[in-house]
Amino acid sequence: MQTAEIRRRFLAHFEAAGHTVVPSAPLLLEDPNLLFVNAGMVPFKPYFLGQETPPYGTATSVQKCVRTLDIEEVGKTTRHGTFFQMNGNFSFGQYFKEGAITHAWRLVTGHVDDGGLGFDAEKVWVTVLEGDHESRELWRSVAGLPDERIQDRDLNDNYWHMGVPGPGGPCSEIYIDRGPEFGPDGGPVVDEDRFLEIWNLVFMQEEITNVRAKDQFDVVGPLPSQNIDTGMGLERVAYLLQGKQNLYETDEVFPVIERASQLTGRTYGANHVDDVRFRVVADHVRSGLMLMGDGVTPGNEARGYVLRRLLRRAVRSMRLLGYEDPALPELLPVSLDRMKASYPELEADFPRIEQVAYAEEDAFRSTLGKGTQIFDVAAQKVKADGGTGLSGEAAFTLHDTYGFPIDLTLEMAQEQGLSVDADGFRALMAEQKARAKADAKAKKGVHADTHAYRAALDANGPTDWQAYTTLSTESRVLALLSQGEAVPALTAGSIGEVVLDRTPFYAESGGQNADAGTLTWSGHGGGTAEVLDVQRPIKGLVVHQVRVLEGELVVDEQLSADVDPEWRLGARQAHSGTHVVHAALREVLGPTALQSGSYNRPGYLRLDFGWSGALSPEQLHDVEHVSNRALREDLPVSAQYMTLPEAREWGALALFGETYGEEVRVVEIGGPWSRELCGGTHVDRSSQIGTVVVTSDGSVGAGNRRIEALTGLEGFAYLAKERDLVLQLTDVLKARPEEVPTRVNDLLARLKATEKELEKLKAAELQGAAGDVAAAAVDVDGVAVVTHRAEGVGGGDVRSLALDVRGRLQDRAAVVVVVGTANDRPSVVVALTPAAQERGLAANALVGVVGERIGGKGGGKPDVAQGGGTDVAGIDAAFAAVLDAVRVAVGR
């Protein structure tokens, strides 16, 4: 059974049971705690946490997921991948344990012809939380499982919570016995390779707090409502139903391995080392495809960095398999061909996806070329010095500076008869990871090994920071850094860090992006550097990350440091706009609507604030109105320095739970109307913000909302687009702008009325046609056979017509076959009277006869079956085949 078919059956099963089918959320679902969606329940978290009211009582989905904790481990085992799909069904107080167990059992063991997955009930084992007698009894009564196939497990295995205070509850896991060839008997408590988990049913029933470990927490009490959250691993079910050994051999993954094998001339299954590389290729190509499909592009930070690593590891693995030509153009289309059945949007967006992917591979191939030259030089030096091994530091430099994978370094060293200090390399990598974690937490730039920064500060004193007073300074280069180490020069094309004696550049802080601009010098032949980022890695020191565009920058160089004035103006407008929106929120919602975080860049701002529940359209309108009223009033903007106690006494708001020094900067707009502790850059008067256009409001966690807005020219551009849209509508509708909503509502109402009338007419037409269709029956050895082609009819209408015709022939043995041709795709329904079934005929057999001729298949019961296909040209042949099949069956 194909993966896409398993997915379809899962959704159809729960839709038939009354669940709302919810499309997969994007992998980049906005959640402050997640890089990517990593579980099927993530989109439903606001409902389970009580932050939002669910729009449905029950739901089902197949959610795209990505987990990236151990990318280096992918392929070393066959059980886990980076991208996976999680089938789930969810209940928000509608049903509980009995419902969840009943739904799961019917799908897992249901007959394939009836839409089930067809697992042998005798091979199903389950686990329950020890002491959960209710679940044990339900598995006995609902599924008929014997006690020996229901095993108890402790809190570590069979209790679910999110690791923080909130909902929790016991869970019950469903396992399939793969057979003695996979391990010893005794159920999942003995061996989880032989007994493979496919589905986890979580029974959310209590609120927990004081979470200390997976099995250590305190129960506050029962939840207001009992909820269900389940997760079925689609890939695991697929390889079980496809008779494969692991997820890498399934229909959505293995074709990439097959193509990689053709390209490299290597055979999958020949040896473990190559198998790991094949699996890395297959997993990373598919994961990269899905990430790019959801809008991720390769980069050096966060999500972009994950994608870059995936694509480059795939390319690297192909190289280690012996294939040195561009690999992604050969592999990505194969993955697309397998994934588009479930995600057709990938095909429409593939031109963009392949452009991004192939450019990334080209860049990496160039990196590999440079790295190879550097390696050759290092290897020659080792040999000239009489050595036998490459140092860990040299391997680390190749990896960190040139992006050269350690696997490739090891392979090339072996070819030259050299060893590599792998332990030294891993130690340096561990140090870098520790620095990276500290860097992410403290926002200290790309390389946060503070010894180099501390040395620069000790030698030269604090930076003379003039961002509040000027956009340009004449400055001297005090230190240059590359990869966290002091260097004498930065050459054209390189990226490094620059410490100046004075600077006009704003260093990122308080949610405001760093300034953009240039460094320009005339000494040593002159040159220019683009300022990419500005940070404060340690107190008192401002560090500029730059890309040298031309020339060479050396220590002690005199240069001009110039902030891009347009950038700074946009940043000032956005940051002052953030304060204005914050004050407007408190005016509209009350003083408890306090800012909890913010981010602003030129023309854009977002502000997180404490609030439960979505803002109404009227509230959002009021926030925007109050903000723009403040701009029209041209309020003065000023900054004053004072002690923290003085600022608090003055009523200034201290935000984010930050640690402040004794002296603080208080920015006020319109006096007490907006008074906040802030180190950002601001306009001189509120009117200079230009405009505030609120564009969105959403939830970002328990009790927190996020509002987004545009300022300045970006805000006006947004309004201009809306104006143009209204003008287009007024032209199409021949109405004045204020009449557009009424006209659109009228058109929608008329459209709905027309659709209803058309449905009535179609139903009447089909009903009227049923008599003529029945009258056209052909007698085949005493069986009335109706074969009818319903042009332009599809879905439920085909079924209705077939059943209506059968009803007119109930007094005799009759076979009714109706094929609809809506959208040039045939859909078939076969309906038999009881007398026809007594003659040995079955609808589910005849629908297969039709399916073979129209490029499809079908299924159902002996009395009624249905299916579909792709080839309308085969309909006549299908009808002829039905007549032959009936003739053979009844003529026995």
Coordinates of N, CA, C and O in Angstrom, one line a residue, residues 113-220:
D113 N -10.5 -3.7 2.1 CA -11.6 -3.4 1.2 C -12.6 -2.4 1.8 O -13.4 -1.8 1.1
D114 N -12.6 -2.4 3.1 CA -13.5 -1.5 3.9 C -12.8 -0.2 4.3 O -13.4 0.6 5.1
G115 N -11.6 0.1 3.7 CA -10.9 1.3 4.1 C -10.0 1.2 5.2 O -9.3 2.2 5.6
G116 N -9.8 0.0 5.8 CA -8.9 -0.2 6.9 C -7.5 -0.4 6.4 O -7.2 -0.4 5.2
L117 N -6.5 -0.6 7.4 CA -5.1 -0.9 7.1 C -4.8 -2.3 7.0 O -3.8 -2.7 6.5
G118 N -5.7 -3.2 7.5 CA -5.6 -4.6 7.3 C -4.5 -5.3 8.1 O -4.1 -6.4 7.7
F119 N -4.0 -4.8 9.2 CA -3.1 -5.5 10.1 C -3.7 -6.7 10.7 O -4.9 -6.6 11.1
D120 N -3.0 -7.7 10.9 CA -3.5 -9.0 11.5 C -3.7 -8.7 13.0 O -2.8 -8.3 13.7
A121 N -4.9 -8.8 13.5 CA -5.3 -8.5 14.9 C -4.4 -9.4 15.8 O -4.2 -8.9 17.0
E122 N -4.0 -10.5 15.4 CA -3.2 -11.4 16.3 C -1.8 -10.9 16.5 O -1.1 -11.4 17.3
K123 N -1.4 -9.9 15.7 CA 0.0 -9.4 15.8 C 0.0 -8.0 16.5 O 1.1 -7.4 16.5
V124 N -1.1 -7.6 17.0 CA -1.2 -6.3 17.6 C -0.9 -6.5 19.1 O -1.6 -7.3 19.8
W125 N 0.0 -5.7 19.7 CA 0.2 -5.6 21.1 C 0.0 -4.1 21.5 O 0.2 -3.2 20.7
V126 N -0.3 -3.9 22.8 CA -0.4 -2.5 23.3 C 0.2 -2.4 24.6 O 0.4 -3.4 25.3
T127 N 0.6 -1.2 25.0 CA 1.0 -0.9 26.3 C 0.1 0.2 26.9 O -0.5 1.0 26.2
V128 N 0.0 0.1 28.3 CA -0.8 1.1 29.0 C 0.1 1.5 30.2 O 1.0 0.8 30.6
L129 N -0.3 2.6 30.8 CA 0.4 3.1 32.0 C 0.0 2.2 33.1 O -1.1 1.8 33.3
E130 N 1.0 1.7 33.9 CA 0.8 0.8 35.0 C -0.2 1.5 36.0 O -0.1 2.7 36.3
G131 N -1.2 0.8 36.3 CA -2.3 1.3 37.1 C -3.5 1.8 36.4 O -4.5 2.1 37.0
D132 N -3.3 2.0 35.0 CA -4.5 2.5 34.2 C -5.4 1.3 33.9 O -5.4 0.8 32.7
H133 N -6.2 0.8 34.8 CA -7.0 -0.3 34.7 C -8.1 -0.1 33.6 O -8.5 -1.0 32.9
E134 N -8.5 1.2 33.5 CA -9.6 1.5 32.6 C -9.1 1.2 31.2 O -9.9 0.6 30.4
S135 N -7.9 1.7 30.8 CA -7.4 1.5 29.4 C -7.3 0.0 29.2 O -7.6 -0.5 28.1
R136 N -6.7 -0.8 30.1 CA -6.6 -2.2 30.0 C -7.9 -2.9 29.7 O -8.0 -3.7 28.8
E137 N -8.9 -2.5 30.5 CA -10.2 -3.1 30.3 C -10.8 -2.8 28.9 O -11.5 -3.6 28.3
L138 N -10.6 -1.5 28.5 CA -11.1 -1.1 27.2 C -10.5 -1.9 26.1 O -11.1 -2.3 25.1
W139 N -9.2 -2.2 26.1 CA -8.5 -2.9 25.1 C -9.0 -4.4 25.1 O -9.1 -5.0 24.1
R140 N -9.4 -4.9 26.3 CA -10.0 -6.2 26.3 C -11.4 -6.2 25.7 O -11.8 -7.1 24.9
S141 N -12.2 -5.2 26.1 CA -13.6 -5.2 25.7 C -13.8 -4.7 24.2 O -14.6 -5.3 23.5
V142 N -13.1 -3.7 23.8 CA -13.3 -3.1 22.5 C -12.5 -4.0 21.4 O -13.1 -4.3 20.4
A143 N -11.3 -4.4 21.7 CA -10.5 -5.1 20.7 C -10.4 -6.6 21.0 O -9.9 -7.3 20.1
G144 N -10.8 -7.0 22.2 CA -10.7 -8.4 22.4 C -9.3 -8.9 22.7 O -9.0 -10.1 22.5
L145 N -8.4 -8.0 23.0 CA -7.0 -8.4 23.2 C -6.9 -9.2 24.5 O -7.4 -8.8 25.6
P146 N -6.1 -10.2 24.5 CA -5.9 -11.0 25.8 C -4.9 -10.2 26.7 O -4.1 -9.4 26.2
D147 N -4.9 -10.5 28.0 CA -4.1 -9.8 28.9 C -2.6 -9.8 28.6 O -1.9 -8.9 28.8
E148 N -2.2 -11.0 28.0 CA -0.7 -11.1 27.8 C -0.2 -10.2 26.7 O 1.0 -9.9 26.6
R149 N -1.2 -9.6 25.8 CA -0.8 -8.7 24.8 C -1.1 -7.2 25.2 O -1.0 -6.3 24.4
I150 N -1.4 -7.0 26.5 CA -1.6 -5.7 27.0 C -0.5 -5.5 28.1 O -0.7 -6.1 29.2
Q151 N 0.5 -4.7 27.9 CA 1.6 -4.7 28.9 C 1.7 -3.3 29.6 O 1.4 -2.3 29.0
D152 N 2.0 -3.4 30.9 CA 2.1 -2.2 31.7 C 3.5 -1.6 31.5 O 4.5 -2.3 31.4
R153 N 3.5 -0.2 31.5 CA 4.8 0.5 31.5 C 4.7 1.7 32.5 O 3.6 2.2 32.8
D154 N 5.9 2.2 32.9 CA 5.9 3.3 33.9 C 5.7 4.6 33.3 O 5.5 4.8 32.1
L155 N 5.9 5.7 34.1 CA 5.7 7.1 33.7 C 6.7 7.5 32.6 O 6.3 8.3 31.7
N156 N 7.9 6.9 32.6 CA 8.9 7.3 31.6 C 8.4 6.9 30.2 O 8.8 7.5 29.2
D157 N 7.7 5.8 30.1 CA 7.3 5.3 28.8 C 5.9 5.7 28.4 O 5.6 5.9 27.2
N158 N 5.0 5.7 29.4 CA 3.5 5.8 29.0 C 2.8 6.9 29.8 O 1.7 6.8 30.2
Y159 N 3.5 8.1 29.9 CA 2.8 9.3 30.4 C 3.3 10.4 29.5 O 4.5 10.6 29.3
W160 N 2.4 11.3 29.1 CA 2.7 12.3 28.2 C 2.6 13.7 28.9 O 1.6 13.9 29.6
H161 N 3.6 14.6 28.7 CA 3.5 16.0 29.0 C 4.5 16.7 28.2 O 5.4 16.1 27.5
M162 N 4.4 18.0 28.2 CA 5.3 18.8 27.4 C 6.6 19.3 28.1 O 7.3 20.1 27.6
G163 N 6.8 18.8 29.3 CA 8.0 19.1 30.0 C 7.9 20.4 30.8 O 8.9 20.9 31.4
V164 N 6.7 21.0 30.7 CA 6.4 22.3 31.4 C 5.1 22.2 32.1 O 4.3 21.3 31.7
P165 N 4.7 23.0 33.0 CA 3.4 23.0 33.6 C 2.3 23.1 32.5 O 2.4 23.9 31.5
G166 N 1.3 22.3 32.6 CA 0.2 22.3 31.6 C -0.5 21.0 31.6 O -0.5 20.2 32.6
P167 N -1.1 20.6 30.5 CA -1.8 19.3 30.4 C -0.9 18.1 30.4 O 0.2 18.2 30.0
G168 N -1.4 17.0 30.9 CA -0.7 15.7 30.9 C -1.7 14.6 31.0 O -2.9 14.8 31.2
G169 N -1.2 13.4 30.8 CA -2.0 12.2 31.0 C -1.4 11.0 30.5 O -0.3 11.0 29.8
P170 N -2.0 9.8 30.9 CA -1.4 8.5 30.4 C -1.6 8.3 29.0 O -2.4 9.0 28.3
C171 N -0.8 7.4 28.4 CA -0.9 7.1 27.0 C -0.9 5.6 26.8 O -0.5 4.9 27.7
S172 N -1.4 5.2 25.7 CA -1.4 3.8 25.3 C -0.8 3.7 23.9 O -1.3 4.3 23.0
E173 N 0.2 2.8 23.8 CA 0.9 2.7 22.5 C 0.6 1.4 21.8 O 0.4 0.3 22.5
I174 N 0.4 1.4 20.5 CA 0.1 0.3 19.7 C 1.3 -0.2 19.0 O 2.0 0.6 18.3
Y175 N 1.6 -1.5 19.1 CA 2.8 -2.1 18.5 C 2.3 -3.3 17.5 O 1.3 -3.9 17.7
I176 N 3.2 -3.5 16.5 CA 2.9 -4.6 15.6 C 4.1 -5.6 15.7 O 5.3 -5.2 15.7
D177 N 3.8 -6.9 15.9 CA 4.8 -7.9 16.0 C 5.3 -8.2 14.6 O 4.5 -8.8 13.7
R178 N 6.5 -8.0 14.3 CA 7.1 -8.2 13.0 C 7.5 -9.6 12.7 O 7.9 -10.0 11.6
G179 N 7.6 -10.4 13.8 CA 8.0 -11.8 13.6 C 9.3 -12.2 14.3 O 10.1 -11.3 14.6
P180 N 9.5 -13.5 14.5 CA 10.7 -13.9 15.3 C 12.0 -13.6 14.6 O 13.1 -13.5 15.3
E181 N 12.0 -13.3 13.3 CA 13.3 -13.0 12.6 C 13.8 -11.6 13.0 O 15.0 -11.3 12.8
F182 N 13.0 -10.8 13.7 CA 13.4 -9.5 14.1 C 13.8 -9.4 15.6 O 14.2 -8.3 16.1
G183 N 13.6 -10.5 16.3 CA 14.0 -10.4 17.7 C 13.2 -11.4 18.6 O 12.4 -12.2 18.1
P184 N 13.5 -11.4 19.9 CA 12.9 -12.4 20.8 C 11.4 -12.0 21.1 O 11.0 -10.9 20.9
D185 N 10.7 -13.1 21.5 CA 9.3 -12.9 21.8 C 9.2 -12.2 23.2 O 10.2 -12.0 23.9
G186 N 7.9 -11.8 23.5 CA 7.7 -11.2 24.9 C 7.1 -9.8 24.8 O 7.0 -9.2 25.9
G187 N 6.8 -9.3 23.7 CA 6.2 -8.0 23.6 C 7.1 -6.9 23.6 O 8.4 -7.0 23.7
P188 N 6.6 -5.6 23.5 CA 7.5 -4.5 23.5 C 8.3 -4.2 24.7 O 9.4 -3.6 24.6
V189 N 7.9 -4.8 25.9 CA 8.8 -4.6 27.0 C 10.1 -5.4 26.9 O 11.0 -5.1 27.6
V190 N 10.1 -6.4 26.0 CA 11.3 -7.2 25.8 C 12.1 -6.7 24.6 O 13.3 -6.6 24.7
D191 N 11.4 -6.3 23.5 CA 12.2 -5.9 22.3 C 11.3 -5.0 21.4 O 10.2 -5.4 21.0
E192 N 11.9 -3.8 21.2 CA 11.1 -2.8 20.4 C 11.6 -2.8 18.9 O 11.2 -1.8 18.2
D193 N 12.4 -3.7 18.5 CA 12.7 -3.9 17.1 C 11.7 -4.9 16.5 O 11.1 -4.6 15.4
R194 N 11.6 -6.0 17.2 CA 10.5 -6.9 16.7 C 9.1 -6.4 16.9 O 8.3 -6.4 16.0
F195 N 8.9 -5.8 18.0 CA 7.6 -5.2 18.3 C 7.7 -3.7 18.1 O 8.2 -3.0 18.9
L196 N 7.2 -3.2 16.9 CA 7.4 -1.9 16.5 C 6.2 -1.0 16.8 O 5.1 -1.3 16.4
E197 N 6.5 0.1 17.5 CA 5.4 1.0 17.8 C 4.9 1.8 16.6 O 5.8 2.3 15.8
I198 N 3.6 1.9 16.3 CA 3.1 2.6 15.2 C 2.2 3.8 15.6 O 2.0 4.7 14.8
W199 N 1.7 3.7 16.8 CA 0.6 4.7 17.2 C 0.6 4.9 18.7 O 0.7 4.0 19.5
N200 N 0.6 6.2 19.1 CA 0.5 6.5 20.5 C -0.8 7.3 20.8 O -1.0 8.3 20.1
L201 N -1.6 6.8 21.7 CA -2.9 7.4 22.0 C -2.7 8.1 23.4 O -2.4 7.5 24.4
V202 N -2.8 9.5 23.4 CA -2.6 10.2 24.6 C -3.9 10.6 25.2 O -4.7 11.2 24.5
F203 N -4.1 10.3 26.5 CA -5.3 10.7 27.1 C -5.1 11.8 28.1 O -4.7 11.6 29.2
M204 N -5.3 13.1 27.6 CA -5.0 14.2 28.4 C -6.2 14.4 29.4 O -7.3 14.6 29.1
Q205 N -5.8 14.3 30.7 CA -6.9 14.3 31.7 C -6.5 15.1 32.9 O -7.4 15.3 33.8
E206 N -5.3 15.5 33.1 CA -5.0 16.3 34.3 C -4.0 17.4 34.0 O -3.3 17.4 33.0
E207 N -4.0 18.3 34.9 CA -3.1 19.5 34.9 C -1.9 19.2 35.8 O -2.1 18.7 37.0
I208 N -0.7 19.4 35.3 CA 0.5 19.1 36.1 C 1.3 20.3 36.3 O 1.2 21.3 35.6
T209 N 2.2 20.3 37.3 CA 3.1 21.5 37.6 C 4.3 21.0 38.2 O 4.5 19.8 38.5
N210 N 5.3 21.9 38.5 CA 6.6 21.5 39.1 C 7.2 20.3 38.4 O 7.6 19.3 39.0
V211 N 7.3 20.4 37.1 CA 7.9 19.3 36.3 C 9.4 19.3 36.5 O 10.1 20.2 36.2
R212 N 9.9 18.2 37.1 CA 11.3 18.0 37.3 C 12.0 17.0 36.4 O 13.2 17.1 36.2
A213 N 11.2 16.1 35.9 CA 11.8 15.1 35.0 C 10.6 14.5 34.3 O 9.4 14.8 34.6
K214 N 10.9 13.6 33.3 CA 9.8 12.9 32.6 C 8.8 12.2 33.6 O 7.6 12.2 33.4
D215 N 9.4 11.6 34.6 CA 8.5 10.9 35.6 C 8.4 11.6 36.9 O 8.0 11.0 37.9
Q216 N 8.8 12.9 37.0 CA 8.7 13.6 38.3 C 8.0 14.9 38.1 O 8.5 15.8 37.4
F217 N 6.8 15.0 38.6 CA 6.0 16.2 38.5 C 4.8 16.1 39.5 O 4.6 15.1 40.1
D218 N 4.1 17.2 39.7 CA 3.0 17.2 40.6 C 1.7 17.4 39.9 O 1.7 18.2 38.9
V219 N 0.7 16.7 40.3 CA -0.6 16.8 39.6 C -1.4 17.8 40.4 O -1.7 17.7 41.6
V220 N -1.9 18.8 39.7 CA -2.7 19.9 40.3 C -4.1 19.4 40.4 O -4.8 19.6 41.5

